[in-house]
Coordinates of C-alpha atoms in Angstrom, one line a residue:
M1 CA -35.4 17.9 -2.9
E2 CA -31.7 18.4 -3.7
T3 CA -29.6 15.4 -4.7
V4 CA -26.1 14.9 -3.3
S5 CA -23.5 15.7 -6.0
Y6 CA -20.6 13.3 -6.9
K7 CA -18.1 15.5 -5.1
E8 CA -20.3 15.8 -2.0
L9 CA -20.6 12.0 -1.9
L10 CA -16.8 11.6 -2.1
S11 CA -16.5 14.1 0.7
I12 CA -19.0 12.1 2.9
V13 CA -17.0 8.9 2.3
A14 CA -13.8 10.7 3.2
I15 CA -15.4 11.9 6.4
V16 CA -16.6 8.4 7.3
L17 CA -13.0 7.1 6.7
T18 CA -11.7 9.9 9.0
F19 CA -14.0 8.6 11.8
L20 CA -13.1 5.0 11.1
A21 CA -9.4 5.8 11.3
T22 CA -9.6 7.9 14.5
A23 CA -12.3 6.1 16.5
P24 CA -10.1 3.2 17.6
Y25 CA -7.4 5.7 18.7
I26 CA -9.9 7.7 20.7
Y27 CA -11.3 4.5 22.3
S28 CA -7.7 3.5 23.2
I29 CA -7.2 6.9 24.9
L30 CA -10.5 6.5 26.9
K31 CA -9.4 3.1 28.0
G32 CA -6.0 4.5 29.2
A33 CA -4.1 2.2 26.9
T34 CA -2.8 5.1 24.8
K35 CA -1.4 8.4 26.2
P36 CA -0.8 10.8 23.2
H37 CA 1.7 13.6 23.3
V38 CA -0.7 16.5 24.0
F39 CA 1.4 19.3 22.5
S40 CA 1.8 17.4 19.2
W41 CA -1.9 17.0 18.8
V42 CA -2.4 20.7 19.6
I43 CA 0.0 21.5 16.7
W44 CA -1.7 19.1 14.3
G45 CA -5.1 20.3 15.3
T46 CA -4.0 23.9 14.7
T47 CA -2.4 23.2 11.3
T48 CA -5.3 21.1 10.0
F49 CA -8.0 23.5 11.0
V50 CA -6.3 26.6 9.6
V51 CA -5.7 24.7 6.3
F52 CA -9.5 23.9 6.3
L53 CA -10.2 27.7 6.6
A54 CA -7.7 28.4 3.7
Q55 CA -9.4 25.8 1.5
L56 CA -12.8 27.4 2.2
N57 CA -11.3 30.7 1.4
N58 CA -10.0 29.3 -1.9
K59 CA -13.4 27.8 -2.8
G60 CA -12.5 24.2 -2.0
G61 CA -16.1 23.5 -1.3
A62 CA -17.2 20.0 -0.3
G63 CA -13.6 18.7 -0.5
A64 CA -12.7 20.9 2.5
W65 CA -15.3 19.3 4.8
P66 CA -13.2 16.2 5.7
I67 CA -10.2 18.4 6.5
G68 CA -12.5 20.5 8.8
V69 CA -13.8 17.3 10.5
S70 CA -10.3 16.0 10.9
G71 CA -9.2 19.3 12.5
I72 CA -12.0 19.2 15.0
L73 CA -11.3 15.5 15.8
T74 CA -7.6 16.3 16.2
I75 CA -8.3 19.2 18.6
F76 CA -10.7 16.9 20.5
I77 CA -7.9 14.2 20.8
A78 CA -5.6 17.0 22.2
I79 CA -8.2 17.9 24.8
L80 CA -8.9 14.3 25.6
A81 CA -5.2 13.6 25.9
F82 CA -4.8 16.5 28.4
A83 CA -7.8 15.4 30.4
K84 CA -6.5 11.8 30.6
R85 CA -3.0 13.2 31.5
G86 CA -1.2 12.0 28.4
D87 CA 2.4 13.0 27.6
V88 CA 2.6 16.7 28.4
T89 CA 6.4 17.1 28.1
I90 CA 7.3 20.0 25.8
A91 CA 10.5 20.0 23.8
K92 CA 12.1 23.0 22.2
T93 CA 11.2 21.6 18.7
D94 CA 7.5 21.5 19.9
W95 CA 7.6 25.3 20.5
V96 CA 9.3 25.8 17.1
F97 CA 6.6 23.9 15.3
L98 CA 3.7 25.7 17.2
V99 CA 5.2 29.2 16.6
T100 CA 5.9 28.4 12.9
A101 CA 2.3 27.1 12.5
L102 CA 0.9 30.2 14.1
S103 CA 3.1 32.5 12.0
S104 CA 1.0 31.4 9.0
L105 CA -1.9 33.5 10.2
P106 CA -0.3 36.9 10.1
L107 CA 1.4 36.0 6.8
W108 CA -2.0 35.1 5.4
Y109 CA -3.4 38.4 6.7
F110 CA -0.7 40.6 5.4
T111 CA -0.4 39.0 2.0
S112 CA -4.1 38.3 1.5
D113 CA -3.1 35.0 0.0
P114 CA -3.7 31.7 1.9
L115 CA -1.2 29.8 -0.3
W116 CA 1.9 30.6 1.8
A117 CA 0.0 29.8 5.0
V118 CA -0.8 26.4 3.6
V119 CA 2.8 25.9 2.5
I120 CA 4.0 26.6 6.1
L121 CA 1.3 24.5 7.7
T122 CA 2.0 21.5 5.3
T123 CA 5.7 21.7 6.1
V124 CA 5.0 21.8 9.8
D125 CA 2.7 18.8 9.6
V126 CA 5.2 16.7 7.5
L127 CA 8.1 17.6 9.9
G128 CA 5.8 16.4 12.7
F129 CA 5.9 12.9 11.1
G130 CA 9.7 12.7 11.7
P131 CA 9.5 10.7 14.9
T132 CA 6.8 8.4 13.4
I133 CA 9.0 7.7 10.3
R134 CA 12.0 7.0 12.5
K135 CA 9.8 4.6 14.6
A136 CA 8.4 2.9 11.5
Y137 CA 12.0 2.2 10.3
H138 CA 13.3 0.8 13.6
Q139 CA 10.1 -0.8 14.8
P140 CA 8.0 -1.5 11.6
T141 CA 5.5 -3.7 13.4
S142 CA 4.7 -1.0 16.0
E143 CA 2.5 1.0 13.7
P144 CA -0.8 -0.3 12.1
L145 CA -0.6 -0.3 8.3
H146 CA -4.4 0.0 7.9
F147 CA -4.4 3.4 9.8
Y148 CA -2.1 5.0 7.2
A149 CA -4.0 3.2 4.4
L150 CA -7.3 4.8 5.5
F151 CA -5.8 8.2 5.7
A152 CA -4.0 7.8 2.3
I153 CA -7.4 6.9 0.7
R154 CA -9.1 9.7 2.6
N155 CA -6.7 12.3 1.3
L156 CA -7.1 11.0 -2.3
L157 CA -10.9 11.4 -1.9
V158 CA -10.4 14.9 -0.5
V159 CA -8.4 15.9 -3.6
M160 CA -11.1 14.4 -5.9
A161 CA -13.9 16.1 -4.0
L162 CA -12.4 19.6 -4.1
E163 CA -14.6 21.9 -6.1
H164 CA -11.7 24.2 -7.0
H165 CA -8.3 22.7 -7.6
S166 CA -5.4 25.0 -6.9
L167 CA -2.1 24.6 -5.0
T168 CA -3.8 26.2 -2.0
T169 CA -6.5 23.5 -1.8
V170 CA -4.6 20.5 -3.1
L171 CA -1.2 20.8 -1.4
F172 CA -2.1 19.8 2.1
P173 CA -4.1 16.6 1.5
A174 CA -1.9 15.5 -1.4
V175 CA 1.4 15.8 0.6
L176 CA -0.1 14.1 3.7
G177 CA -1.6 11.3 1.5
L178 CA 1.9 10.7 -0.1
T179 CA 3.5 10.8 3.4
C180 CA 1.1 8.1 4.5
V181 CA 1.9 6.0 1.4
F182 CA 5.7 6.5 2.1
I183 CA 5.3 5.3 5.7
M184 CA 3.3 2.2 4.5
V185 CA 6.0 1.4 1.9
L186 CA 8.7 1.9 4.5
M187 CA 7.1 -0.4 7.1
T188 CA 6.3 -3.1 4.5
Y189 CA 9.9 -3.0 3.2
R190 CA 11.3 -3.2 6.8
R191 CA 9.0 -6.0 7.8
L192 CA 10.1 -8.0 4.8
A193 CA 13.7 -7.3 5.5
I194 CA 13.4 -8.5 9.1
V195 CA 11.7 -11.7 7.9
V196 CA 14.5 -12.3 5.4
V197 CA 17.2 -11.7 8.1
S198 CA 15.4 -14.0 10.6
Q199 CA 15.1 -16.8 8.0
G200 CA 18.8 -16.4 7.2
E201 CA 19.7 -16.9 10.8
Q202 CA 17.8 -20.1 11.1

Protein backbone atom coordinates (compact mmCIF):
# COMPACT_ATOMS: atom_id res chain seq x y z
CA MET A 1 0.00 0.00 0.00
CA GLU A 2 1.47 3.33 -1.10
CA THR A 3 1.61 6.17 1.40
CA VAL A 4 0.60 9.71 0.46
CA SER A 5 3.68 11.90 0.08
CA TYR A 6 4.09 15.30 1.77
CA LYS A 7 3.58 17.14 -1.53
CA GLU A 8 0.50 15.07 -2.38
CA LEU A 9 -0.94 15.89 1.05
CA LEU A 10 -0.35 19.62 0.46
CA SER A 11 -2.03 19.27 -2.93
CA ILE A 12 -5.06 17.55 -1.40
CA VAL A 13 -5.41 20.34 1.20
CA ALA A 14 -5.17 22.92 -1.61
CA ILE A 15 -7.93 21.10 -3.52
CA VAL A 16 -10.14 21.09 -0.40
CA LEU A 17 -9.56 24.86 0.02
CA THR A 18 -10.50 25.34 -3.65
CA PHE A 19 -13.83 23.60 -3.04
CA LEU A 20 -14.41 25.51 0.22
CA ALA A 21 -13.82 28.83 -1.56
CA THR A 22 -16.00 28.11 -4.60
CA ALA A 23 -18.86 26.10 -3.03
CA PRO A 24 -20.68 29.13 -1.50
CA TYR A 25 -20.34 30.99 -4.80
CA ILE A 26 -21.81 28.07 -6.75
CA TYR A 27 -24.63 27.76 -4.20
CA SER A 28 -25.35 31.47 -4.57
CA ILE A 29 -25.61 31.06 -8.36
CA LEU A 30 -27.99 28.10 -7.96
CA LYS A 31 -30.19 30.18 -5.64
CA GLY A 32 -30.24 32.98 -8.21
CA ALA A 33 -28.65 35.45 -5.78
CA THR A 34 -25.48 35.76 -7.89
CA LYS A 35 -25.40 36.24 -11.65
CA PRO A 36 -21.76 36.00 -12.78
CA HIS A 37 -20.39 37.49 -15.96
CA VAL A 38 -20.38 34.41 -18.23
CA PHE A 39 -17.62 35.56 -20.58
CA SER A 40 -15.25 36.43 -17.71
CA TRP A 41 -15.59 32.93 -16.29
CA VAL A 42 -15.01 31.40 -19.75
CA ILE A 43 -11.74 33.37 -19.96
CA TRP A 44 -10.65 32.44 -16.42
CA GLY A 45 -11.54 28.79 -17.02
CA THR A 46 -9.53 28.76 -20.25
CA THR A 47 -6.45 30.40 -18.73
CA THR A 48 -6.47 28.22 -15.60
CA PHE A 49 -6.88 24.93 -17.44
CA VAL A 50 -4.19 25.70 -20.03
CA VAL A 51 -1.79 26.66 -17.21
CA PHE A 52 -2.60 23.28 -15.62
CA LEU A 53 -1.58 21.54 -18.86
CA ALA A 54 1.62 23.63 -19.00
CA GLN A 55 2.46 22.68 -15.40
CA LEU A 56 1.95 18.99 -16.18
CA ASN A 57 4.15 19.38 -19.25
CA ASN A 58 6.86 20.92 -17.05
CA LYS A 59 6.65 18.10 -14.47
CA GLY A 60 4.69 20.07 -11.87
CA GLY A 61 3.27 16.80 -10.56
CA ALA A 62 0.94 16.87 -7.55
CA GLY A 63 1.21 20.65 -7.30
CA ALA A 64 -0.62 20.98 -10.60
CA TRP A 65 -3.69 19.06 -9.40
CA PRO A 66 -5.38 21.99 -7.57
CA ILE A 67 -4.93 24.21 -10.65
CA GLY A 68 -6.59 21.52 -12.78
CA VAL A 69 -9.48 21.21 -10.30
CA SER A 70 -9.79 25.00 -10.18
CA GLY A 71 -9.90 25.12 -14.00
CA ILE A 72 -12.68 22.52 -14.12
CA LEU A 73 -14.68 24.32 -11.40
CA THR A 74 -14.24 27.65 -13.19
CA ILE A 75 -15.50 26.20 -16.47
CA PHE A 76 -18.41 24.63 -14.54
CA ILE A 77 -19.28 28.06 -13.08
CA ALA A 78 -19.22 29.53 -16.60
CA ILE A 79 -21.65 26.82 -17.81
CA LEU A 80 -23.83 27.29 -14.72
CA ALA A 81 -23.84 31.06 -15.20
CA PHE A 82 -24.97 30.65 -18.80
CA ALA A 83 -27.66 28.12 -17.82
CA LYS A 84 -28.94 30.48 -15.12
CA ARG A 85 -28.74 33.39 -17.56
CA GLY A 86 -26.09 35.39 -15.79
CA ASP A 87 -24.53 38.52 -17.28
CA VAL A 88 -23.88 37.67 -20.94
CA THR A 89 -22.91 41.16 -22.11
CA ILE A 90 -19.60 41.09 -23.97
CA ALA A 91 -17.32 44.13 -24.07
CA LYS A 92 -14.46 44.67 -26.53
CA THR A 93 -11.95 44.08 -23.72
CA ASP A 94 -13.54 40.65 -23.10
CA TRP A 95 -12.76 39.63 -26.68
CA VAL A 96 -9.21 41.01 -26.33
CA PHE A 97 -8.67 38.91 -23.19
CA LEU A 98 -10.07 35.76 -24.80
CA VAL A 99 -8.11 36.12 -28.05
CA THR A 100 -4.92 36.89 -26.08
CA ALA A 101 -5.47 33.82 -23.88
CA LEU A 102 -6.07 31.58 -26.89
CA SER A 103 -2.97 32.98 -28.63
CA SER A 104 -0.90 31.24 -25.97
CA LEU A 105 -1.69 27.84 -27.51
CA PRO A 106 -0.10 28.37 -30.96
CA LEU A 107 2.81 30.20 -29.25
CA TRP A 108 3.38 27.13 -27.06
CA TYR A 109 3.09 24.85 -30.11
CA PHE A 110 5.55 26.77 -32.29
CA THR A 111 8.14 27.46 -29.56
CA SER A 112 7.77 24.05 -27.86
CA ASP A 113 8.09 25.98 -24.59
CA PRO A 114 5.08 26.41 -22.28
CA LEU A 115 6.74 29.30 -20.38
CA TRP A 116 5.57 32.08 -22.70
CA ALA A 117 2.08 30.59 -22.74
CA VAL A 118 2.04 30.75 -18.93
CA VAL A 119 3.34 34.35 -18.99
CA ILE A 120 0.51 35.38 -21.35
CA LEU A 121 -2.15 33.48 -19.39
CA THR A 122 -0.97 34.88 -16.05
CA THR A 123 -1.05 38.41 -17.47
CA VAL A 124 -4.59 37.91 -18.82
CA ASP A 125 -5.77 36.54 -15.47
CA VAL A 126 -4.27 39.43 -13.49
CA LEU A 127 -5.73 42.03 -15.88
CA GLY A 128 -9.08 40.30 -15.36
CA PHE A 129 -8.83 41.33 -11.69
CA GLY A 130 -8.92 45.03 -12.71
CA PRO A 131 -12.67 45.57 -12.09
CA THR A 132 -12.46 43.64 -8.80
CA ILE A 133 -9.57 45.79 -7.56
CA ARG A 134 -11.46 48.95 -8.55
CA LYS A 135 -14.54 47.66 -6.71
CA ALA A 136 -12.47 46.70 -3.66
CA TYR A 137 -11.15 50.27 -3.46
CA HIS A 138 -14.47 52.06 -3.82
CA GLN A 139 -16.63 49.46 -2.04
CA PRO A 140 -14.25 47.64 0.35
CA THR A 141 -17.06 45.86 2.23
CA SER A 142 -18.62 44.41 -0.93
CA GLU A 143 -16.03 41.63 -1.25
CA PRO A 144 -15.47 38.86 1.35
CA LEU A 145 -11.96 38.87 2.80
CA HIS A 146 -12.06 35.14 3.60
CA PHE A 147 -12.62 34.28 -0.09
CA TYR A 148 -9.29 35.87 -1.06
CA ALA A 149 -7.59 34.50 2.07
CA LEU A 150 -8.55 30.94 1.10
CA PHE A 151 -7.20 31.40 -2.42
CA ALA A 152 -3.99 33.06 -1.17
CA ILE A 153 -3.34 30.07 1.13
CA ARG A 154 -4.37 27.66 -1.64
CA ASN A 155 -1.85 29.14 -4.05
CA LEU A 156 0.90 29.04 -1.42
CA LEU A 157 0.18 25.32 -0.91
CA VAL A 158 0.22 24.80 -4.69
CA VAL A 159 3.72 26.29 -4.94
CA MET A 160 4.90 24.16 -2.02
CA ALA A 161 3.35 21.00 -3.53
CA LEU A 162 4.97 21.39 -6.95
CA GLU A 163 7.34 18.53 -7.67
CA HIS A 164 9.41 20.64 -10.06
CA HIS A 165 9.91 24.34 -9.39
CA SER A 166 10.48 26.49 -12.46
CA LEU A 167 9.13 29.79 -13.75
CA THR A 168 6.63 27.79 -15.83
CA THR A 169 5.17 25.93 -12.85
CA VAL A 170 5.48 28.65 -10.16
CA LEU A 171 4.54 31.89 -11.97
CA PHE A 172 0.76 31.46 -12.21
CA PRO A 173 -0.04 30.36 -8.62
CA ALA A 174 2.54 32.76 -7.12
CA VAL A 175 1.25 35.83 -8.97
CA LEU A 176 -2.41 34.98 -8.31
CA GLY A 177 -1.64 34.37 -4.64
CA LEU A 178 0.09 37.76 -4.38
CA THR A 179 -2.83 39.40 -6.19
CA CYS A 180 -5.22 37.94 -3.60
CA VAL A 181 -3.01 39.27 -0.78
CA PHE A 182 -2.92 42.71 -2.45
CA ILE A 183 -6.73 42.79 -2.66
CA MET A 184 -7.00 41.77 1.01
CA VAL A 185 -4.56 44.52 2.10
CA LEU A 186 -6.36 47.09 -0.08
CA MET A 187 -9.79 46.21 1.35
CA THR A 188 -8.50 46.22 4.94
CA TYR A 189 -6.81 49.62 4.44
CA ARG A 190 -9.92 51.11 2.81
CA ARG A 191 -12.22 49.73 5.52
CA LEU A 192 -10.04 51.27 8.23
CA ALA A 193 -9.92 54.57 6.32
CA ILE A 194 -13.71 54.67 6.08
CA VAL A 195 -14.02 54.00 9.85
CA VAL A 196 -11.54 56.81 10.64
CA VAL A 197 -13.41 59.26 8.38
CA SER A 198 -16.81 58.33 9.84
CA GLN A 199 -15.48 58.74 13.40
CA GLY A 200 -14.04 62.12 12.49
CA GLU A 201 -17.42 63.26 11.21
CA GLN A 202 -19.18 62.35 14.49
